Amino acid sequence: MSPNIRVRFAPSPTGYLHVGGLRTALYNYLFAKHNGGKFVLRIEDTDQARRVEGAVENLISTLDWAGVRFDEGPGREGGYGPYVQSQRLDIYRQHADDLIKKGFAYRCFCTPERLEEVRARQNAAKLSTSYDRHCRNLTAEEVERRLSAGERNVIRMKVPLEGELTFNDLIRGTVTIAFEVLDDQVIIKSDGFPTYHLAVVVDDHLMAISHVIRGEEWLPSTPKHILLYKFFGWELPKFAHLPLLLNPDKSKLSKRQGDVAVEDYRAKGYFKEAIVNFVAFLGWNPGDEREIFSLEELVKEFSLERVGKSGAVFNVEKLNWLNFEYLKRMPEGDVLTQLKAELARSPHAEKSFDDVYLLSVIRALRERSTFMRDFVEKGEYFFQRPDQYDPEVLKKRWKPESAGQLKSLSAAFERLQNPRKEEFEAALHQTAESLKVKNSDLIHPLRLAVTGVGSGPGLYDILVVLGRDEVVHRINLALEKLQ
Ligand code: GLU
C-alpha cells in the first residue's frame, strides 16, 4: 500500500457525465481506494467554446450519486488546488515561457490562412497534414520584433526531428512511436489559453498524480505528454489506457445508438448499484464467474492487471439483468420506500395504500420486475380496478358460459373466511367439479375479470393480495361490464 498513490478524473464539463466518463472515474476511484490513495477531480475547461452552464455541478452531483466520491477537487480542497483549469492560466503561461527559454518550445506567428494553405498543399500531395515548422527557427530578434508589433501568435512544442520514444502502458504494454509522426503541437493558443496537452501535463505533475488512468482515445497523445515531461525534467507518472467502449455492433459507443449520459439511465430507473456494477465490468473482470459486486467489493477486488485491452461492449441487456438482480436482493423495507416514491409520481398519487398491502404487492411482483415502475405499470390492477379487459384475452378466454360459471365461483368465494391461497384454490376446484368443467375454464376468465389482463403472477397470489371482498366485487363488476 503506497500512501503516495494519487489519481485523477479530468473531465471537460460538456453538460453531462458520459458512461465512459463514469467508467474512467470509477476505475480511478477503485484504484485509489484499493491502494489507500487519493482520488482527485480536476475540471478541464480550457476550451471556452465548449463551456456549458451548470455542467460542473451536474458532474459532481452525478458522481456523488453513484458513490464515486472524490477526495480532492472543486469545493474539496486538498492542498493542490485550484482544481479548475480556467483558474490556473498563469501557471500554464509560466510553464510555456519556461519551455521557450530552455529551447523546447517556440512562438509561431503563422496565420490561420497560411496554415490552411499548407494543409491544402499537403492534402493535394496526399501527404499527412501537419505543421510545416515554418516558425521553428525564427531568430530571437525577429520574434521580439513581431511580438512588439502585436502579431498574434501561439506557442508550439519543439518535437525532436528524429528518433523515437518508447513507454510502458500498464494495460497496453510497450508502446513505441517515431518522433516524425508527431506534430509541433500547439501548447498555448493565441487567446492565451493552454491546450489540453500542456495543461494536463503541468497539472498532473503539480498535483502529484502517480497514475494517469484514462480512456484509450488519449493513447496517441501520450508521446507528446511524455516529451513535455522530459522537457520539464519531471518524473513520469505511470500510464494506463482503458479499452474503448463499443456498441453491440462493435462500433464506437455513440449517442446515436442509445443513451450515453449516466443521468439518462438514472432517470430510466436503473439503480446506482446496478449502474456501477455494470460499468465496472466494461473492461475489467474478477477472473471468475462472479458478476454481482457492491462498490465495497469492487474496491477490494479491483486491479489494473485485470483490465483488458480489447474494446468493451456496452450491452444494455446485461444492465437490465443487473437491475433485476439488485431489485431481487434489495431489503424489503427499501423496496417499500421506493415503491411509495414511485406511486407518488404515478396516476395513483392521490390514493392511499397501507404498508401491509404494499408489501404483499411487492412479494407478488418482485420476481417479475426489473424496474420500480414495473410494479406500478405491470401491476396496475393492484392499485385500481380494471376499467377495461384486454380484448385479445377476452376473445380467446371468455366463453358464452363464462359469466354463469364465474357467478358460481363468486358465490363459492363469498362463503370463505379470510381465505389463503389454498382456500381460494380449493374453492375453485370444487366449483369446477360441481360445474363439470376444467379448472382452466374458470382460471382464465377469473384472471381476466380480476386483473383485466391475461398474464401476471400466480392467480391465487393475486387473489390473496386483493382479498376476498375485492375479488368478489371485481367478478361482479366484470359480469356487469361483459354481459
Ligand atoms: N479532459 C480530458 C477528457 O475530457 C481528459 C483526458 C485525460 O484524462 O487526460 O477526457
Tab-separated table of C-alpha atoms and ligand atoms in Angstrom:
chain	number	residue	atom	x	y	z
A	1	MET	CA	0.000	0.000	0.000
A	2	SER	CA	1.623	3.209	-1.080
A	3	PRO	CA	0.375	6.375	0.575
A	4	ASN	CA	1.580	8.266	-2.489
A	5	ILE	CA	-0.933	6.884	-4.929
A	6	ARG	CA	-2.808	9.832	-6.393
A	7	VAL	CA	-5.079	9.517	-9.401
A	8	ARG	CA	-7.455	11.870	-11.094
A	9	PHE	CA	-10.559	12.057	-13.229
A	10	ALA	CA	-10.222	15.055	-15.510
A	11	PRO	CA	-13.422	15.623	-17.465
A	12	SER	CA	-14.211	18.537	-19.693
A	13	PRO	CA	-17.524	19.890	-18.456
A	14	THR	CA	-19.654	19.350	-21.538
A	15	GLY	CA	-23.003	19.154	-19.796
A	16	TYR	CA	-23.466	15.573	-18.672
A	17	LEU	CA	-21.473	12.614	-17.412
A	18	HIS	CA	-20.899	10.113	-20.228
A	19	VAL	CA	-20.995	6.438	-19.193
A	20	GLY	CA	-17.408	6.216	-20.449
A	21	GLY	CA	-16.566	9.072	-18.109
A	22	LEU	CA	-18.190	7.236	-15.227
A	23	ARG	CA	-16.119	4.165	-16.103
A	24	THR	CA	-12.905	6.242	-16.048
A	25	ALA	CA	-13.909	7.916	-12.787
A	26	LEU	CA	-14.871	4.587	-11.227
A	27	TYR	CA	-11.622	2.821	-12.174
A	28	ASN	CA	-9.607	5.733	-10.797
A	29	TYR	CA	-11.674	5.688	-7.622
A	30	LEU	CA	-11.348	1.913	-7.216
A	31	PHE	CA	-7.616	2.032	-7.855
A	32	ALA	CA	-7.150	4.833	-5.317
A	33	LYS	CA	-9.302	3.198	-2.637
A	34	HIS	CA	-7.802	-0.241	-3.173
A	35	ASN	CA	-4.322	1.207	-2.681
A	36	GLY	CA	-5.098	3.645	0.091
A	37	GLY	CA	-4.522	6.600	-2.231
A	38	LYS	CA	-6.341	9.782	-3.158
A	39	PHE	CA	-8.840	10.345	-5.946
A	40	VAL	CA	-8.800	13.847	-7.420
A	41	LEU	CA	-11.408	15.536	-9.616
A	42	ARG	CA	-9.983	18.133	-11.964
A	43	ILE	CA	-12.125	20.156	-14.329
A	44	GLU	CA	-10.532	20.638	-17.748
A	45	ASP	CA	-12.356	23.676	-19.038
A	46	THR	CA	-9.735	25.411	-21.142
A	47	ASP	CA	-11.823	25.049	-24.276
A	48	GLN	CA	-14.010	28.057	-23.601
A	49	ALA	CA	-16.151	27.418	-26.679
A	50	ARG	CA	-17.389	24.146	-25.163
A	51	ARG	CA	-18.366	25.564	-21.780
A	52	VAL	CA	-21.838	24.670	-20.544
A	53	GLU	CA	-23.533	26.416	-17.639
A	54	GLY	CA	-24.123	24.153	-14.647
A	55	ALA	CA	-22.063	21.325	-16.142
A	56	VAL	CA	-19.612	21.096	-13.239
A	57	GLU	CA	-22.350	20.974	-10.594
A	58	ASN	CA	-24.128	18.308	-12.584
A	59	LEU	CA	-20.971	16.263	-12.938
A	60	ILE	CA	-20.230	16.414	-9.236
A	61	SER	CA	-23.746	15.534	-8.210
A	62	THR	CA	-23.843	12.567	-10.605
A	63	LEU	CA	-20.505	11.244	-9.310
A	64	ASP	CA	-21.643	11.648	-5.715
A	65	TRP	CA	-24.962	9.977	-6.509
A	66	ALA	CA	-23.100	6.979	-7.890
A	67	GLY	CA	-20.943	6.857	-4.749
A	68	VAL	CA	-17.762	7.575	-6.723
A	69	ARG	CA	-16.694	10.268	-4.300
A	70	PHE	CA	-13.587	12.321	-4.945
A	71	ASP	CA	-11.249	13.251	-2.103
A	72	GLU	CA	-9.986	16.471	-3.651
A	73	GLY	CA	-11.450	18.734	-6.282
A	74	PRO	CA	-13.633	21.785	-6.690
A	75	GLY	CA	-15.111	22.540	-3.280
A	76	ARG	CA	-12.984	19.827	-1.604
A	77	GLU	CA	-9.614	21.441	-1.114
A	78	GLY	CA	-6.641	19.190	-0.628
A	79	GLY	CA	-3.636	21.447	-0.954
A	80	TYR	CA	-3.186	21.080	-4.715
A	81	GLY	CA	-5.880	23.454	-5.969
A	82	PRO	CA	-7.349	25.236	-7.699
A	83	TYR	CA	-8.801	22.147	-9.378
A	84	VAL	CA	-10.389	24.016	-12.263
A	85	GLN	CA	-8.043	24.677	-15.162
A	86	SER	CA	-9.517	28.044	-16.108
A	87	GLN	CA	-8.340	29.230	-12.678
A	88	ARG	CA	-4.765	28.155	-13.384
A	89	LEU	CA	-3.984	30.062	-16.585
A	90	ASP	CA	-0.947	31.894	-15.181
A	91	ILE	CA	0.606	28.605	-14.194
A	92	TYR	CA	0.398	27.283	-17.770
A	93	ARG	CA	1.773	30.507	-19.271
A	94	GLN	CA	4.742	30.478	-16.910
A	95	HIS	CA	5.487	26.907	-17.816
A	96	ALA	CA	5.242	27.592	-21.526
A	97	ASP	CA	7.632	30.540	-21.163
A	98	ASP	CA	9.970	28.276	-19.296
A	99	LEU	CA	9.979	25.840	-22.218
A	100	ILE	CA	10.737	28.667	-24.664
A	101	LYS	CA	13.681	29.710	-22.517
A	102	LYS	CA	15.012	26.174	-22.459
A	103	GLY	CA	14.645	25.897	-26.237
A	104	PHE	CA	11.871	23.265	-26.118
A	105	ALA	CA	9.136	25.492	-27.457
A	106	TYR	CA	8.790	28.413	-29.831
A	107	ARG	CA	6.413	31.155	-30.846
A	108	CYS	CA	4.604	30.634	-34.094
A	109	PHE	CA	3.106	33.598	-35.949
A	110	CYS	CA	1.530	31.676	-38.823
A	111	THR	CA	-1.923	32.955	-39.652
A	112	PRO	CA	-4.874	30.592	-39.926
A	113	GLU	CA	-4.886	31.331	-43.664
A	114	ARG	CA	-1.279	30.226	-44.049
A	115	LEU	CA	-1.931	27.049	-42.064
A	116	GLU	CA	-4.896	26.345	-44.296
A	117	GLU	CA	-2.719	26.740	-47.405
A	118	VAL	CA	-0.119	24.358	-46.002
A	119	ARG	CA	-2.807	21.833	-45.244
A	120	ALA	CA	-4.338	22.137	-48.718
A	121	ARG	CA	-0.927	21.626	-50.316
A	122	GLN	CA	-0.256	18.538	-48.176
A	123	ASN	CA	-3.676	17.166	-48.971
A	124	ALA	CA	-3.165	17.695	-52.705
A	125	ALA	CA	0.150	15.845	-52.483
A	126	LYS	CA	-1.584	13.109	-50.458
A	127	LEU	CA	0.741	13.746	-47.518
A	128	SER	CA	-0.359	13.549	-43.935
A	129	THR	CA	-1.181	17.011	-42.703
A	130	SER	CA	0.994	18.616	-40.090
A	131	TYR	CA	2.516	21.984	-39.320
A	132	ASP	CA	5.492	22.627	-41.623
A	133	ARG	CA	7.557	24.146	-38.781
A	134	HIS	CA	7.816	27.443	-40.617
A	135	CYS	CA	8.449	29.437	-37.415
A	136	ARG	CA	10.615	26.876	-35.659
A	137	ASN	CA	13.876	28.663	-36.373
A	138	LEU	CA	12.987	32.346	-36.192
A	139	THR	CA	15.742	34.458	-34.643
A	140	ALA	CA	15.239	35.902	-31.180
A	141	GLU	CA	15.271	39.402	-32.708
A	142	GLU	CA	12.579	38.597	-35.211
A	143	VAL	CA	10.362	37.072	-32.527
A	144	GLU	CA	10.885	40.171	-30.384
A	145	ARG	CA	10.083	42.476	-33.284
A	146	ARG	CA	6.863	40.649	-34.167
A	147	LEU	CA	5.771	40.431	-30.555
A	148	SER	CA	6.222	44.192	-30.070
A	149	ALA	CA	4.292	44.742	-33.282
A	150	GLY	CA	1.456	42.901	-31.524
A	151	GLU	CA	1.291	39.981	-34.003
A	152	ARG	CA	-0.967	37.142	-32.962
A	153	ASN	CA	0.927	34.003	-32.078
A	154	VAL	CA	0.734	30.590	-30.478
A	155	ILE	CA	3.390	28.603	-28.643
A	156	ARG	CA	4.371	25.235	-30.068
A	157	MET	CA	6.463	22.449	-28.616
A	158	LYS	CA	9.664	21.555	-30.463
A	159	VAL	CA	9.356	17.856	-31.220
A	160	PRO	CA	12.748	16.259	-31.997
A	161	LEU	CA	13.125	15.728	-35.737
A	162	GLU	CA	14.359	12.181	-35.447
A	163	GLY	CA	14.438	9.306	-33.051
A	164	GLU	CA	11.646	7.545	-31.268
A	165	LEU	CA	10.049	7.286	-27.892
A	166	THR	CA	9.143	4.138	-26.007
A	167	PHE	CA	6.987	3.985	-22.935
A	168	ASN	CA	5.184	1.417	-20.912
A	169	ASP	CA	1.450	1.420	-20.523
A	170	LEU	CA	0.128	-0.675	-17.640
A	171	ILE	CA	-2.626	-2.044	-19.883
A	172	ARG	CA	-1.257	-1.856	-23.438
A	173	GLY	CA	2.328	-2.843	-22.611
A	174	THR	CA	5.245	-1.291	-24.504
A	175	VAL	CA	4.325	1.451	-26.953
A	176	THR	CA	6.890	2.919	-29.353
A	177	ILE	CA	6.355	5.919	-31.560
A	178	ALA	CA	8.657	7.711	-34.005
A	179	PHE	CA	9.014	11.451	-33.448
A	180	GLU	CA	8.500	12.100	-37.142
A	181	VAL	CA	4.787	11.319	-36.819
A	182	LEU	CA	4.346	13.932	-34.083
A	183	ASP	CA	3.342	17.466	-34.910
A	184	ASP	CA	4.867	20.521	-33.266
A	185	GLN	CA	1.810	20.631	-31.069
A	186	VAL	CA	0.375	23.989	-30.043
A	187	ILE	CA	0.620	24.304	-26.255
A	188	ILE	CA	-0.621	27.880	-25.789
A	189	LYS	CA	-3.326	29.162	-28.134
A	190	SER	CA	-3.477	32.704	-29.478
A	191	ASP	CA	-6.098	33.572	-26.856
A	192	GLY	CA	-3.526	32.771	-24.171
A	193	PHE	CA	-5.315	29.595	-23.072
A	194	PRO	CA	-3.295	26.409	-22.884
A	195	THR	CA	-4.214	23.401	-24.967
A	196	TYR	CA	-5.172	20.182	-23.247
A	197	HIS	CA	-1.697	18.730	-23.802
A	198	LEU	CA	0.186	21.355	-21.829
A	199	ALA	CA	-2.431	21.763	-19.124
A	200	VAL	CA	-2.769	18.031	-18.485
A	201	VAL	CA	0.974	17.544	-18.061
A	202	VAL	CA	1.511	20.601	-15.871
A	203	ASP	CA	-1.437	19.718	-13.665
A	204	ASP	CA	-0.689	16.029	-13.357
A	205	HIS	CA	2.810	16.965	-12.241
A	206	LEU	CA	1.847	19.784	-9.873
A	207	MET	CA	-0.988	17.721	-8.402
A	208	ALA	CA	1.463	14.870	-7.777
A	209	ILE	CA	-0.538	12.395	-9.832
A	210	SER	CA	1.142	8.989	-9.676
A	211	HIS	CA	-1.026	7.110	-12.211
A	212	VAL	CA	-2.796	8.538	-15.254
A	213	ILE	CA	-5.747	6.218	-15.870
A	214	ARG	CA	-7.876	7.361	-18.815
A	215	GLY	CA	-9.621	6.270	-21.996
A	216	GLU	CA	-7.757	4.739	-24.898
A	217	GLU	CA	-8.581	7.703	-27.108
A	218	TRP	CA	-5.786	9.571	-25.303
A	219	LEU	CA	-3.122	6.977	-26.054
A	220	PRO	CA	-1.951	8.727	-29.271
A	221	SER	CA	-1.434	11.963	-27.294
A	222	THR	CA	0.682	10.301	-24.629
A	223	PRO	CA	4.028	10.553	-26.501
A	224	LYS	CA	3.588	14.338	-26.684
A	225	HIS	CA	2.867	14.386	-22.978
A	226	ILE	CA	5.901	12.279	-22.194
A	227	LEU	CA	8.041	14.598	-24.287
A	228	LEU	CA	6.747	17.534	-22.250
A	229	TYR	CA	7.651	15.738	-19.008
A	230	LYS	CA	11.145	15.268	-20.383
A	231	PHE	CA	11.404	18.918	-21.449
A	232	PHE	CA	10.444	19.998	-17.948
A	233	GLY	CA	12.759	17.454	-16.370
A	234	TRP	CA	9.923	15.846	-14.421
A	235	GLU	CA	9.422	12.279	-13.324
A	236	LEU	CA	6.811	10.429	-15.390
A	237	PRO	CA	3.597	9.158	-13.863
A	238	LYS	CA	2.521	5.640	-14.785
A	239	PHE	CA	0.037	5.427	-17.653
A	240	ALA	CA	-2.937	3.097	-18.051
A	241	HIS	CA	-5.257	3.465	-21.040
A	242	LEU	CA	-8.665	1.867	-20.651
A	243	PRO	CA	-10.218	-0.050	-23.557
A	244	LEU	CA	-12.743	1.647	-25.809
A	245	LEU	CA	-16.452	1.273	-25.156
A	246	LEU	CA	-18.322	-0.259	-28.074
A	247	ASN	CA	-21.897	-0.603	-29.242
A	248	PRO	CA	-23.071	-4.197	-29.649
A	249	ASP	CA	-22.219	-3.929	-33.375
A	250	LYS	CA	-18.621	-3.136	-32.277
A	251	SER	CA	-18.741	0.468	-33.447
A	252	LYS	CA	-17.565	3.106	-31.007
A	253	LEU	CA	-20.187	3.807	-28.347
A	254	SER	CA	-22.179	6.753	-29.573
A	255	LYS	CA	-25.251	8.750	-28.761
A	256	ARG	CA	-26.846	7.638	-31.997
A	257	GLN	CA	-27.279	4.053	-30.816
A	258	GLY	CA	-28.711	4.815	-27.401
A	259	ASP	CA	-28.256	6.834	-24.283
A	260	VAL	CA	-24.748	7.662	-23.179
A	261	ALA	CA	-25.460	10.053	-20.310
A	262	VAL	CA	-25.451	8.500	-16.849
A	263	GLU	CA	-28.352	10.723	-15.871
A	264	ASP	CA	-30.492	9.203	-18.647
A	265	TYR	CA	-30.018	5.764	-17.126
A	266	ARG	CA	-30.741	7.184	-13.704
A	267	ALA	CA	-33.946	8.755	-14.994
A	268	LYS	CA	-34.988	5.450	-16.562
A	269	GLY	CA	-34.977	3.871	-13.131
A	270	TYR	CA	-31.690	1.992	-13.059
A	271	PHE	CA	-30.323	1.635	-9.544
A	272	LYS	CA	-26.955	3.242	-8.943
A	273	GLU	CA	-25.653	-0.058	-7.598
A	274	ALA	CA	-26.557	-1.768	-10.886
A	275	ILE	CA	-25.037	1.021	-12.988
A	276	VAL	CA	-21.794	0.972	-11.006
A	277	ASN	CA	-21.618	-2.822	-11.123
A	278	PHE	CA	-22.301	-2.756	-14.872
A	279	VAL	CA	-19.775	-0.028	-15.625
A	280	ALA	CA	-17.113	-1.799	-13.539
A	281	PHE	CA	-17.339	-4.752	-15.920
A	282	LEU	CA	-16.771	-2.623	-19.022
A	283	GLY	CA	-13.149	-3.637	-19.360
A	284	TRP	CA	-12.485	-5.307	-16.015
A	285	ASN	CA	-13.478	-8.704	-14.619
A	286	PRO	CA	-12.657	-10.502	-11.392
A	287	GLY	CA	-11.217	-13.540	-13.175
A	288	ASP	CA	-14.010	-15.872	-12.142
A	289	GLU	CA	-17.741	-16.299	-12.618
A	290	ARG	CA	-18.941	-13.759	-10.076
A	291	GLU	CA	-20.950	-10.897	-11.531
A	292	ILE	CA	-22.602	-9.089	-8.643
A	293	PHE	CA	-20.318	-6.685	-6.848
A	294	SER	CA	-21.041	-3.858	-4.464
A	295	LEU	CA	-18.834	-0.790	-4.585
A	296	GLU	CA	-17.012	-2.016	-1.452
A	297	GLU	CA	-16.395	-5.406	-3.031
A	298	LEU	CA	-15.117	-3.728	-6.184
A	299	VAL	CA	-12.673	-1.686	-4.104
A	300	LYS	CA	-11.427	-4.890	-2.560
A	301	GLU	CA	-11.022	-6.784	-5.822
A	302	PHE	CA	-10.065	-4.159	-8.372
A	303	SER	CA	-6.666	-4.166	-10.036
A	304	LEU	CA	-5.363	-2.729	-13.290
A	305	GLU	CA	-3.851	-6.149	-14.061
A	306	ARG	CA	-7.365	-7.417	-14.681
A	307	VAL	CA	-8.295	-4.657	-17.119
A	308	GLY	CA	-8.308	-5.972	-20.693
A	309	LYS	CA	-7.050	-4.418	-23.894
A	310	SER	CA	-9.912	-5.193	-26.195
A	311	GLY	CA	-12.946	-2.979	-26.577
A	312	ALA	CA	-15.738	-3.479	-24.041
A	313	VAL	CA	-19.237	-3.932	-25.443
A	314	PHE	CA	-21.970	-1.889	-23.818
A	315	ASN	CA	-24.787	-4.382	-23.579
A	316	VAL	CA	-27.958	-2.920	-22.173
A	317	GLU	CA	-29.463	-6.392	-21.662
A	318	LYS	CA	-26.762	-7.048	-19.112
A	319	LEU	CA	-27.588	-3.796	-17.353
A	320	ASN	CA	-31.268	-4.789	-17.259
A	321	TRP	CA	-30.357	-8.151	-15.807
A	322	LEU	CA	-28.264	-6.493	-13.115
A	323	ASN	CA	-31.086	-4.134	-12.243
A	324	PHE	CA	-33.399	-7.119	-11.908
A	325	GLU	CA	-30.872	-8.876	-9.665
A	326	TYR	CA	-30.454	-5.797	-7.481
A	327	LEU	CA	-34.189	-5.403	-7.136
A	328	LYS	CA	-34.473	-9.074	-6.205
A	329	ARG	CA	-31.848	-8.670	-3.463
A	330	MET	CA	-32.946	-5.321	-2.083
A	331	PRO	CA	-34.176	-5.326	1.531
A	332	GLU	CA	-37.984	-5.281	1.564
A	333	GLY	CA	-38.101	-2.037	3.528
A	334	ASP	CA	-36.080	-0.296	0.819
A	335	VAL	CA	-38.316	-1.620	-1.931
A	336	LEU	CA	-41.289	-0.328	0.049
A	337	THR	CA	-39.766	3.143	0.325
A	338	GLN	CA	-39.029	3.186	-3.384
A	339	LEU	CA	-42.473	1.887	-4.287
A	340	LYS	CA	-44.096	4.692	-2.312
A	341	ALA	CA	-41.942	7.211	-4.167
A	342	GLU	CA	-42.894	5.587	-7.461
A	343	LEU	CA	-46.591	5.703	-6.593
A	344	ALA	CA	-46.293	9.355	-5.612
A	345	ARG	CA	-45.153	10.065	-9.190
A	346	SER	CA	-47.881	7.899	-10.716
A	347	PRO	CA	-51.560	8.435	-11.554
A	348	HIS	CA	-52.299	6.769	-8.186
A	349	ALA	CA	-50.602	9.539	-6.214
A	350	GLU	CA	-53.840	10.592	-4.541
A	351	LYS	CA	-54.776	7.140	-3.283
A	352	SER	CA	-53.504	5.706	-0.053
A	353	PHE	CA	-52.327	2.151	0.432
A	354	ASP	CA	-51.117	0.783	3.716
A	355	ASP	CA	-47.676	-0.758	4.152
A	356	VAL	CA	-49.020	-4.263	4.711
A	357	TYR	CA	-50.872	-4.095	1.414
A	358	LEU	CA	-47.880	-2.644	-0.471
A	359	LEU	CA	-45.603	-5.315	0.967
A	360	SER	CA	-47.945	-8.014	-0.291
A	361	VAL	CA	-47.869	-6.407	-3.747
A	362	ILE	CA	-44.079	-6.356	-3.588
A	363	ARG	CA	-43.977	-10.052	-2.676
A	364	ALA	CA	-46.274	-10.908	-5.564
A	365	LEU	CA	-44.453	-8.871	-8.211
A	366	ARG	CA	-40.817	-8.596	-7.272
A	367	GLU	CA	-39.728	-11.738	-9.132
A	368	ARG	CA	-41.117	-10.294	-12.356
A	369	SER	CA	-39.854	-6.750	-12.023
A	370	THR	CA	-36.729	-5.112	-13.374
A	371	PHE	CA	-37.589	-1.524	-12.500
A	372	MET	CA	-39.599	0.019	-9.682
A	373	ARG	CA	-42.004	1.349	-12.272
A	374	ASP	CA	-42.843	-2.237	-13.273
A	375	PHE	CA	-44.758	-2.582	-10.005
A	376	VAL	CA	-46.996	0.297	-10.983
A	377	GLU	CA	-47.221	-0.432	-14.700
A	378	LYS	CA	-47.355	-4.221	-14.861
A	379	GLY	CA	-49.229	-4.455	-11.583
A	380	GLU	CA	-51.675	-1.668	-12.282
A	381	TYR	CA	-54.601	-3.834	-11.111
A	382	PHE	CA	-53.188	-3.772	-7.598
A	383	PHE	CA	-53.763	-0.033	-7.499
A	384	GLN	CA	-57.036	0.278	-9.372
A	385	ARG	CA	-59.915	-1.895	-10.518
A	386	PRO	CA	-59.764	-2.816	-14.178
A	387	ASP	CA	-61.800	-0.408	-16.277
A	388	GLN	CA	-61.248	-2.437	-19.413
A	389	TYR	CA	-60.462	-6.014	-20.326
A	390	ASP	CA	-57.761	-6.985	-22.786
A	391	PRO	CA	-59.752	-7.668	-25.985
A	392	GLU	CA	-57.395	-10.410	-27.221
A	393	VAL	CA	-57.626	-12.315	-23.976
A	394	LEU	CA	-61.352	-11.746	-23.968
A	395	LYS	CA	-61.686	-13.273	-27.413
A	396	LYS	CA	-59.587	-16.250	-26.528
A	397	ARG	CA	-60.641	-16.983	-22.971
A	398	TRP	CA	-64.151	-15.664	-22.392
A	399	LYS	CA	-66.788	-18.189	-23.464
A	400	PRO	CA	-70.579	-17.664	-23.557
A	401	GLU	CA	-70.830	-19.846	-20.450
A	402	SER	CA	-68.058	-17.974	-18.559
A	403	ALA	CA	-70.405	-15.457	-16.975
A	404	GLY	CA	-72.566	-18.131	-15.353
A	405	GLN	CA	-69.535	-20.086	-14.204
A	406	LEU	CA	-67.938	-17.029	-12.594
A	407	LYS	CA	-71.207	-16.326	-10.806
A	408	SER	CA	-70.989	-19.720	-9.112
A	409	LEU	CA	-67.354	-19.099	-8.350
A	410	SER	CA	-68.007	-15.758	-6.721
A	411	ALA	CA	-70.715	-17.367	-4.600
A	412	ALA	CA	-68.202	-20.001	-3.502
A	413	PHE	CA	-65.629	-17.346	-2.662
A	414	GLU	CA	-68.173	-15.419	-0.631
A	415	ARG	CA	-68.524	-18.350	1.725
A	416	LEU	CA	-64.766	-18.281	2.570
A	417	GLN	CA	-63.486	-16.665	5.779
A	418	ASN	CA	-60.111	-14.883	5.396
A	419	PRO	CA	-59.020	-17.251	2.646
A	420	ARG	CA	-55.396	-18.015	1.993
A	421	LYS	CA	-54.115	-19.272	-1.368
A	422	GLU	CA	-55.063	-22.859	-0.532
A	423	GLU	CA	-58.688	-21.992	0.283
A	424	PHE	CA	-59.148	-19.941	-2.871
A	425	GLU	CA	-57.686	-22.797	-4.848
A	426	ALA	CA	-59.818	-25.458	-3.180
A	427	ALA	CA	-62.968	-23.375	-3.713
A	428	LEU	CA	-62.151	-23.012	-7.412
A	429	HIS	CA	-61.513	-26.735	-7.813
A	430	GLN	CA	-64.765	-27.638	-6.077
A	431	THR	CA	-66.702	-25.188	-8.232
A	432	ALA	CA	-65.151	-26.607	-11.409
A	433	GLU	CA	-66.006	-30.110	-10.284
A	434	SER	CA	-69.625	-29.309	-9.498
A	435	LEU	CA	-69.966	-27.467	-12.844
A	436	LYS	CA	-68.261	-30.392	-14.580
A	437	VAL	CA	-65.694	-28.132	-16.281
A	438	LYS	CA	-61.933	-27.995	-16.220
A	439	ASN	CA	-60.164	-25.784	-13.668
A	440	SER	CA	-58.697	-23.786	-16.523
A	441	ASP	CA	-62.212	-22.940	-17.780
A	442	LEU	CA	-62.555	-20.907	-14.582
A	443	ILE	CA	-58.963	-19.771	-14.083
A	444	HIS	CA	-58.589	-17.755	-17.285
A	445	PRO	CA	-61.874	-15.833	-17.116
A	446	LEU	CA	-61.265	-15.235	-13.412
A	447	ARG	CA	-57.831	-13.726	-14.055
A	448	LEU	CA	-59.285	-11.526	-16.758
A	449	ALA	CA	-62.148	-10.396	-14.519
A	450	VAL	CA	-59.906	-9.568	-11.602
A	451	THR	CA	-56.918	-8.010	-13.402
A	452	GLY	CA	-58.176	-7.029	-16.855
A	453	VAL	CA	-55.149	-8.770	-18.411
A	454	GLY	CA	-54.067	-12.270	-19.319
A	455	SER	CA	-50.773	-12.691	-17.505
A	456	GLY	CA	-49.013	-11.840	-14.291
A	457	PRO	CA	-48.083	-13.509	-11.024
A	458	GLY	CA	-49.791	-16.694	-9.852
A	459	LEU	CA	-53.560	-16.166	-9.853
A	460	TYR	CA	-54.044	-17.288	-6.249
A	461	ASP	CA	-51.281	-14.916	-5.140
A	462	ILE	CA	-53.175	-12.067	-6.747
A	463	LEU	CA	-56.426	-13.154	-5.072
A	464	VAL	CA	-54.787	-13.195	-1.646
A	465	VAL	CA	-53.288	-9.728	-2.130
A	466	LEU	CA	-56.640	-8.281	-3.201
A	467	GLY	CA	-58.628	-10.130	-0.537
A	468	ARG	CA	-61.963	-11.899	-0.753
A	469	ASP	CA	-64.267	-8.865	-0.815
A	470	GLU	CA	-62.361	-7.101	-3.545
A	471	VAL	CA	-62.158	-10.275	-5.625
A	472	VAL	CA	-65.905	-10.831	-5.357
A	473	HIS	CA	-66.522	-7.181	-6.168
A	474	ARG	CA	-64.341	-7.351	-9.268
A	475	ILE	CA	-66.026	-10.518	-10.503
A	476	ASN	CA	-69.414	-8.844	-10.215
A	477	LEU	CA	-68.082	-5.728	-11.946
A	478	ALA	CA	-66.761	-7.806	-14.843
A	479	LEU	CA	-70.055	-9.675	-15.113
A	480	GLU	CA	-71.867	-6.361	-15.432
A	481	LYS	CA	-69.453	-4.945	-17.999
A	482	LEU	CA	-69.102	-8.109	-20.050
A	483	GLN	CA	-72.810	-9.043	-20.234
B	1	GLU	N1	-10.104	16.416	-20.418
B	1	GLU	C1	-9.858	15.128	-20.979
B	1	GLU	C2	-11.231	14.491	-21.235
B	1	GLU	O1	-12.160	15.192	-21.365
B	1	GLU	C3	-9.037	14.336	-20.002
B	1	GLU	C4	-8.162	13.308	-20.606
B	1	GLU	C5	-7.173	12.806	-19.562
B	1	GLU	O2	-7.628	12.162	-18.631
B	1	GLU	O3	-6.002	13.090	-19.697
B	1	GLU	O4	-11.405	13.320	-21.327
